[in-house]
Coordinates of C-alpha atoms in Angstrom, one line a residue:
X99 CA 7.4 -28.1 -2.2
X100 CA 5.6 -28.6 -5.6
X101 CA 6.3 -26.1 -8.3
X102 CA 2.5 -24.7 -8.0
X103 CA 3.1 -24.0 -3.9
X104 CA 6.3 -22.4 -4.8
X105 CA 4.8 -20.1 -7.0
X106 CA 1.7 -19.2 -4.8
X107 CA 4.4 -18.4 -2.3
X108 CA 5.9 -16.2 -4.8
X109 CA 2.7 -15.0 -5.5
X110 CA 1.6 -13.7 -2.5
X111 CA 5.1 -12.3 -2.0
X112 CA 5.0 -9.8 -4.5
X113 CA 1.4 -8.6 -3.3
X114 CA 2.3 -8.8 0.0
X115 CA 5.5 -6.7 -1.2
X116 CA 3.2 -4.2 -2.9
X117 CA 1.0 -3.7 0.4
X118 CA 4.2 -3.0 2.2
X119 CA 5.5 -0.5 -0.4
X120 CA 2.6 0.5 -2.1
X121 CA 0.2 1.0 1.2
X122 CA 2.1 3.9 2.4
X123 CA 2.2 5.7 -1.0
X124 CA -1.5 5.2 -0.6
X125 CA -1.2 6.7 3.0
X126 CA 1.0 9.5 2.3
X127 CA -1.6 10.7 -0.5
X128 CA -4.4 10.4 1.9
X129 CA -2.4 12.6 4.8
X130 CA -0.7 15.0 2.8
X131 CA -3.2 18.0 3.3
X132 CA -2.5 17.1 6.7
X133 CA 0.5 16.5 7.3
X134 CA 2.5 18.0 4.6
X135 CA 2.8 21.8 5.9
X136 CA 6.1 22.6 7.5
X137 CA 5.4 25.5 9.9
X138 CA 5.8 25.8 13.4
X139 CA 8.7 24.4 14.8
X140 CA 11.8 25.4 16.8
X141 CA 13.1 28.6 15.6
X142 CA 16.0 27.7 14.3
X143 CA 14.5 25.1 12.2
X144 CA 12.2 27.5 10.9
X145 CA 15.0 30.0 10.1
X146 CA 17.2 27.7 8.5
X147 CA 14.4 26.7 6.3
X148 CA 13.4 30.2 5.3
X149 CA 17.1 30.9 4.4
X150 CA 16.9 27.7 1.9
X151 CA 13.8 28.6 0.3
X152 CA 14.6 32.5 -0.1
X153 CA 18.2 31.0 -1.6
X154 CA 16.3 28.8 -4.0
X155 CA 13.9 31.7 -4.9
X156 CA 17.0 33.8 -5.7
X157 CA 18.1 31.5 -8.2
X158 CA 14.9 30.6 -9.2
X159 CA 14.0 31.1 -13.1
X160 CA 11.4 34.1 -13.0
X161 CA 9.3 32.0 -14.6
X162 CA 8.9 29.8 -11.3
X163 CA 8.1 32.2 -9.2
X164 CA 4.8 31.3 -8.5
X165 CA 5.7 27.7 -8.0
X166 CA 4.6 26.3 -4.2
X167 CA 6.8 24.6 -2.0
X168 CA 7.2 21.0 -1.5
X169 CA 5.0 18.8 0.6
X170 CA 6.9 17.5 3.5
X171 CA 4.7 14.3 3.2
X172 CA 4.6 13.5 -0.5
X173 CA 8.6 14.6 -0.4
X174 CA 8.9 11.8 1.9
X175 CA 7.8 9.0 -0.6
X176 CA 9.4 10.8 -3.5
X177 CA 12.2 8.8 -4.1
X178 CA 10.5 5.8 -4.2
X179 CA 7.5 7.1 -6.0
X180 CA 6.2 4.8 -9.0
X181 CA 9.1 2.5 -8.3
X182 CA 7.2 0.2 -5.8
X183 CA 4.7 -0.1 -8.7
X184 CA 7.3 -2.8 -9.7
X185 CA 5.6 -5.2 -7.1
X186 CA 2.4 -4.9 -8.5
X187 CA 3.5 -5.4 -12.2
X188 CA 5.6 -8.6 -10.8
X189 CA 2.2 -9.9 -9.4
X190 CA 0.0 -9.4 -12.5
X191 CA 3.1 -11.1 -13.9
X192 CA 3.3 -13.9 -12.0
X193 CA -0.3 -14.7 -12.1
X194 CA -0.7 -14.0 -15.9
X195 CA 2.1 -16.6 -16.3
X196 CA 1.8 -19.0 -13.4
X197 CA -2.1 -19.1 -13.0
X198 CA -3.5 -18.5 -16.1
X199 CA -6.7 -20.0 -15.1
X200 CA -6.7 -17.9 -11.8
X201 CA -6.3 -14.8 -13.6
X202 CA -9.0 -15.8 -16.1
X203 CA -11.6 -16.1 -13.3
X204 CA -9.9 -13.5 -10.4
X205 CA -9.9 -10.7 -12.6
X206 CA -13.3 -11.4 -14.7
X207 CA -15.0 -11.9 -11.4
X208 CA -13.9 -8.7 -9.5
X209 CA -13.4 -6.4 -12.3
X210 CA -15.3 -3.4 -11.2
X211 CA -13.1 -3.2 -8.3
X212 CA -10.0 -4.1 -10.5
X213 CA -10.9 -1.2 -12.6
X214 CA -11.3 1.2 -10.0
X215 CA -7.6 0.5 -8.4
X216 CA -5.9 1.8 -11.8
X217 CA -8.7 4.3 -12.3
X218 CA -7.4 6.1 -8.7
X219 CA -3.8 4.7 -9.4
X220 CA -3.2 7.0 -12.5
X221 CA -5.1 9.7 -10.8
X222 CA -3.1 10.0 -7.6
X223 CA -0.1 9.4 -9.7
X224 CA -0.6 12.3 -12.4
X225 CA -2.0 14.4 -9.8
X226 CA 1.1 14.2 -7.9
X227 CA 3.5 15.4 -10.1
X228 CA 1.1 18.0 -11.6
X229 CA 0.5 19.9 -8.4
X230 CA 3.7 21.3 -8.1
X231 CA 3.4 23.0 -11.4
X232 CA 0.1 24.4 -10.4
X233 CA 0.2 28.2 -10.9
X234 CA -2.7 29.0 -8.5
X235 CA -4.2 28.1 -5.4
X236 CA -7.2 27.0 -6.4
X237 CA -5.5 24.6 -9.0
X238 CA -3.5 23.4 -6.1
X239 CA -6.1 22.2 -4.0
X240 CA -7.5 20.5 -6.7
X241 CA -4.8 18.3 -7.4
X242 CA -4.6 18.3 -4.0
X243 CA -8.2 16.4 -3.4
X244 CA -7.1 14.2 -6.9
X245 CA -3.8 13.0 -4.8
X246 CA -6.0 12.0 -1.7
X247 CA -8.7 10.6 -4.2
X248 CA -6.0 8.6 -5.5
X249 CA -5.0 7.1 -2.5
X250 CA -8.3 6.6 -0.9
X251 CA -9.9 5.3 -3.6
X252 CA -7.1 1.9 -4.2
X253 CA -6.6 1.4 -0.5
X254 CA -10.7 1.3 -0.1
X255 CA -11.1 -1.5 -2.5
X256 CA -7.9 -3.6 -2.3
X257 CA -9.8 -4.3 1.0
X258 CA -13.1 -4.8 -0.5
X259 CA -11.1 -7.1 -3.1
X260 CA -9.7 -8.6 0.3
X261 CA -13.0 -9.2 2.3
X262 CA -14.7 -10.7 -1.0
X263 CA -11.3 -13.4 -1.0
X264 CA -12.0 -13.9 2.5
X265 CA -15.6 -14.3 2.3
X266 CA -16.1 -16.1 -0.6
X267 CA -16.8 -15.2 -3.9
X268 CA -20.4 -15.8 -5.3
X269 CA -20.5 -18.6 -8.7
X270 CA -22.7 -18.8 -10.9
X271 CA -24.3 -21.7 -12.4
X272 CA -21.6 -21.9 -15.3
X273 CA -18.4 -22.0 -12.9
X274 CA -17.5 -18.2 -13.5
X275 CA -17.6 -16.3 -10.3
X276 CA -19.0 -13.1 -10.4
X277 CA -19.9 -10.3 -8.1
X278 CA -22.6 -7.7 -8.0
X279 CA -23.4 -4.6 -5.5
X280 CA -25.2 -6.6 -3.3
X281 CA -21.8 -8.8 -2.6
X282 CA -19.7 -5.8 -2.2
X283 CA -22.4 -3.7 0.3
X284 CA -22.5 -6.4 3.4
X285 CA -21.1 -5.6 6.6
X286 CA -18.4 -7.7 6.4
X287 CA -16.6 -6.7 3.5
X288 CA -17.3 -3.0 4.3
X289 CA -15.7 -3.2 7.3
X290 CA -12.4 -5.2 5.8
X291 CA -12.7 -2.5 3.1
X292 CA -12.9 0.4 6.1
X293 CA -9.5 -1.8 7.8
X294 CA -7.4 -1.5 4.6
X295 CA -7.8 1.9 4.2
X296 CA -6.9 3.0 7.8
X297 CA -4.0 0.6 8.1
X298 CA -2.5 1.9 4.6
X299 CA -3.5 5.4 6.1
X300 CA -1.2 4.3 9.9
X301 CA 1.3 2.9 7.5
X302 CA 1.6 6.5 5.7
X303 CA 1.6 8.1 9.0
X304 CA 4.6 5.7 10.0
X305 CA 6.3 6.1 6.8
X306 CA 6.7 10.6 7.2
X307 CA 7.3 9.6 10.9
X308 CA 10.4 7.9 9.7
X309 CA 11.3 9.7 6.9
X310 CA 10.4 14.1 7.5
X311 CA 12.1 16.4 9.6
X312 CA 11.0 16.5 13.8
X313 CA 7.7 18.9 12.8
X314 CA 5.6 16.9 10.2
X315 CA 7.4 13.8 11.7
X316 CA 5.5 14.5 15.5
X317 CA 2.6 15.3 13.5
X318 CA 2.6 12.1 12.0
X319 CA 3.1 10.2 15.4
X320 CA -0.3 12.0 16.9
X321 CA -2.1 10.8 13.4
X322 CA -0.6 7.1 13.5
X323 CA -1.7 6.4 16.8
X324 CA -5.3 7.7 16.5
X325 CA -5.3 5.7 13.0
X326 CA -3.9 2.4 14.9
X327 CA -6.9 2.8 17.3
X328 CA -9.4 3.7 14.3
X329 CA -7.7 0.1 12.3
X330 CA -8.3 -2.2 15.3
X331 CA -12.1 -0.9 15.6
X332 CA -12.8 -1.8 12.3
X333 CA -10.7 -5.0 12.3
X334 CA -12.7 -6.1 15.5
X335 CA -15.7 -5.3 14.1
X336 CA -14.7 -7.6 11.5
X337 CA -13.7 -10.3 13.4
X338 CA -17.2 -10.6 15.5
X339 CA -19.3 -10.9 12.4
X340 CA -16.6 -13.7 11.4
X341 CA -17.4 -15.8 15.0
X342 CA -21.2 -15.0 14.0
X343 CA -20.8 -16.8 10.9
X344 CA -21.4 -13.6 8.6
X345 CA -17.6 -13.0 7.6
X346 CA -14.8 -14.9 6.5
X347 CA -15.4 -18.8 5.6
X348 CA -11.6 -20.3 6.1
X349 CA -10.2 -23.5 5.1
X350 CA -7.3 -23.4 7.9
X351 CA -9.3 -22.2 11.0
X352 CA -6.1 -22.6 13.4
X353 CA -3.8 -20.9 11.0
X354 CA -6.1 -18.3 10.4
X355 CA -6.8 -17.7 13.7
X356 CA -2.6 -17.6 14.3
X357 CA -2.2 -15.3 11.6
X358 CA -5.4 -13.3 13.0
X359 CA -3.6 -12.8 16.6
X360 CA -0.1 -11.9 14.7
X361 CA -2.1 -8.9 13.3
X362 CA -3.4 -7.6 16.1
X363 CA -0.1 -7.8 17.8
X364 CA 1.6 -5.9 15.2
X365 CA -1.0 -2.9 15.6
X366 CA -0.6 -3.1 19.6
X367 CA 3.1 -3.1 18.6
X368 CA 3.3 -0.2 15.9
X369 CA 1.0 1.7 18.2
X370 CA 3.0 1.6 21.3
X371 CA 5.9 2.2 19.5
X372 CA 4.6 5.1 17.6
X373 CA 3.6 6.1 20.9
X374 CA 6.9 6.4 22.6
X375 CA 8.8 8.1 19.8
X376 CA 10.1 4.2 18.9
X377 CA 9.9 5.3 14.3
X378 CA 11.6 2.8 13.0
X379 CA 9.9 0.0 14.9
X380 CA 6.7 1.0 14.2
X381 CA 7.1 1.4 10.9
X382 CA 8.3 -1.9 10.8
X383 CA 5.3 -3.0 13.0
X384 CA 2.7 -1.5 9.9
X385 CA 5.0 -3.2 7.6
X386 CA 4.4 -6.5 9.7
X387 CA 0.5 -5.2 9.8
X388 CA -0.1 -4.7 5.9
X389 CA 1.6 -7.7 4.3
X390 CA -0.3 -10.4 7.1
X391 CA -4.0 -9.9 5.3
X392 CA -2.4 -11.2 2.2
X393 CA -0.9 -14.3 4.4
X394 CA -4.2 -14.8 5.6
X395 CA -5.4 -15.2 2.7
X396 CA -3.1 -17.4 0.8
X397 CA -2.4 -19.8 4.1
X398 CA -6.0 -20.0 5.6
X399 CA -7.6 -21.0 2.3
X400 CA -4.7 -23.4 0.9
X401 CA -4.4 -25.3 -1.1
X402 CA -7.9 -23.5 -2.3
X403 CA -6.5 -19.8 -4.4
X404 CA -10.6 -18.8 -4.7
X405 CA -13.1 -19.9 -3.0
X406 CA -17.0 -19.5 -3.4
X407 CA -20.2 -18.5 -0.6
X408 CA -20.3 -22.1 0.2
X409 CA -16.7 -22.8 1.0
X410 CA -15.3 -24.9 -2.2
X411 CA -14.0 -23.4 -5.3
X412 CA -10.3 -23.1 -7.3
X413 CA -7.3 -25.3 -6.3
X414 CA -3.7 -24.3 -6.8
X415 CA -3.2 -27.5 -8.9
X416 CA -6.3 -26.7 -11.2
X417 CA -5.4 -22.8 -11.4
X418 CA -1.6 -23.7 -12.0
X419 CA -0.1 -23.5 -15.3
X420 CA 1.5 -27.1 -16.8
X421 CA 4.7 -28.2 -15.3
X422 CA 7.1 -27.7 -18.0
X423 CA 5.8 -23.7 -18.4
X424 CA 6.3 -23.7 -14.4
X425 CA 9.7 -25.1 -14.8
X426 CA 10.8 -22.4 -17.9
X427 CA 8.7 -19.7 -14.9
X428 CA 11.3 -21.0 -12.2
X429 CA 14.7 -20.2 -14.3
X430 CA 13.5 -16.9 -15.2
X431 CA 12.5 -16.2 -12.1
X432 CA 15.7 -17.0 -10.6
X433 CA 16.9 -14.6 -12.2
X434 CA 14.1 -11.2 -12.1
X435 CA 13.7 -11.7 -8.4
X436 CA 16.4 -11.3 -7.1
X437 CA 17.1 -8.0 -9.2
X438 CA 14.0 -6.7 -7.7
X439 CA 15.1 -7.1 -4.4
X440 CA 18.6 -5.6 -5.1
X441 CA 16.7 -3.1 -6.9
X442 CA 14.7 -1.7 -3.6
X443 CA 17.4 -2.1 -1.6
X444 CA 19.5 0.0 -3.1
X445 CA 17.2 2.5 -3.6
X446 CA 16.2 2.4 0.3
X447 CA 19.9 2.5 0.7
X448 CA 20.8 5.4 -1.5
X449 CA 17.2 7.5 -0.1
X450 CA 18.0 7.2 3.7
X451 CA 17.2 9.5 6.2
X452 CA 15.2 11.7 6.9
X453 CA 14.3 14.4 4.1
X454 CA 14.7 18.1 4.4
X455 CA 18.1 17.7 5.8
X456 CA 20.0 15.2 2.9
X457 CA 17.2 15.7 0.1
X458 CA 15.5 18.6 -1.9
X459 CA 11.7 19.2 -2.6
X460 CA 11.0 16.6 -5.2
X461 CA 7.2 17.5 -5.4

């Protein structure tokens, strides 16, 4: 394996990791008004929660008397909140360092969508932290709406980016890749955007079912199964458009077909396990489903990293930095990548288990 291919695989690893870990953040944000409540359920658990809340109220400073209770959905992701963005930072760093020509071409061509993703990320992160500091129901509703918006906008835009990469980005006569509104507002790209947004929402529901107390977990299971059916419908539309020549332009068709079949299998497995209450298996299946689109772009287009509408484009060799730079980055990556993996493993181990029992309210 050449260094160019190795670093392309690492680039895909970081983006896939962000889709898996950041994807459930987006999903939880989108679903928190529906799945974050804590009323209902067994009487024993309700009494236990009431006693805990009364105890917290008694010990709470007077100035915090009107502070709202935590949200069960947001509490599920709280220990990992903003920590998952390390994968996005790592992806950006690899692209800048190992693939400078791809970075210059891709970011300039997809500039409006990249800006929208960053805007949603900033607004959603700020709203999650400020919601609990609001002193009125109206303010909490406003911050809650921004939380949903901050999850839905990046999820949709990431899907649009994937759709454009699969279909091919138009190239101007000067060789620069460029998109306009007409390139985004096509049936295939919009279908990819809807598929990814719904997939992240279903992934978030599976995460809430895994992490939350029994009552919100049961609601998350029901929502997740419905969302997975919607993902299948939107994905089927994208597949039909591809079969009729209005969708993806894949370089390696056999590999792409296998990955598409694996994606459908992961969705079916997630629906089955979520329906039958196998929370860990369902979450593992939605993890697989969220990373497979990244693998589809990378493996389906190899040796191209970016294609135009005609099916030609920028190869991995043309996009990569020179060999000396890649060797230096390889030494650096041999140290940094294990640290990132160890940090993620430790954080999941430290905050394992359901919220509401071992862990307090965070937001």
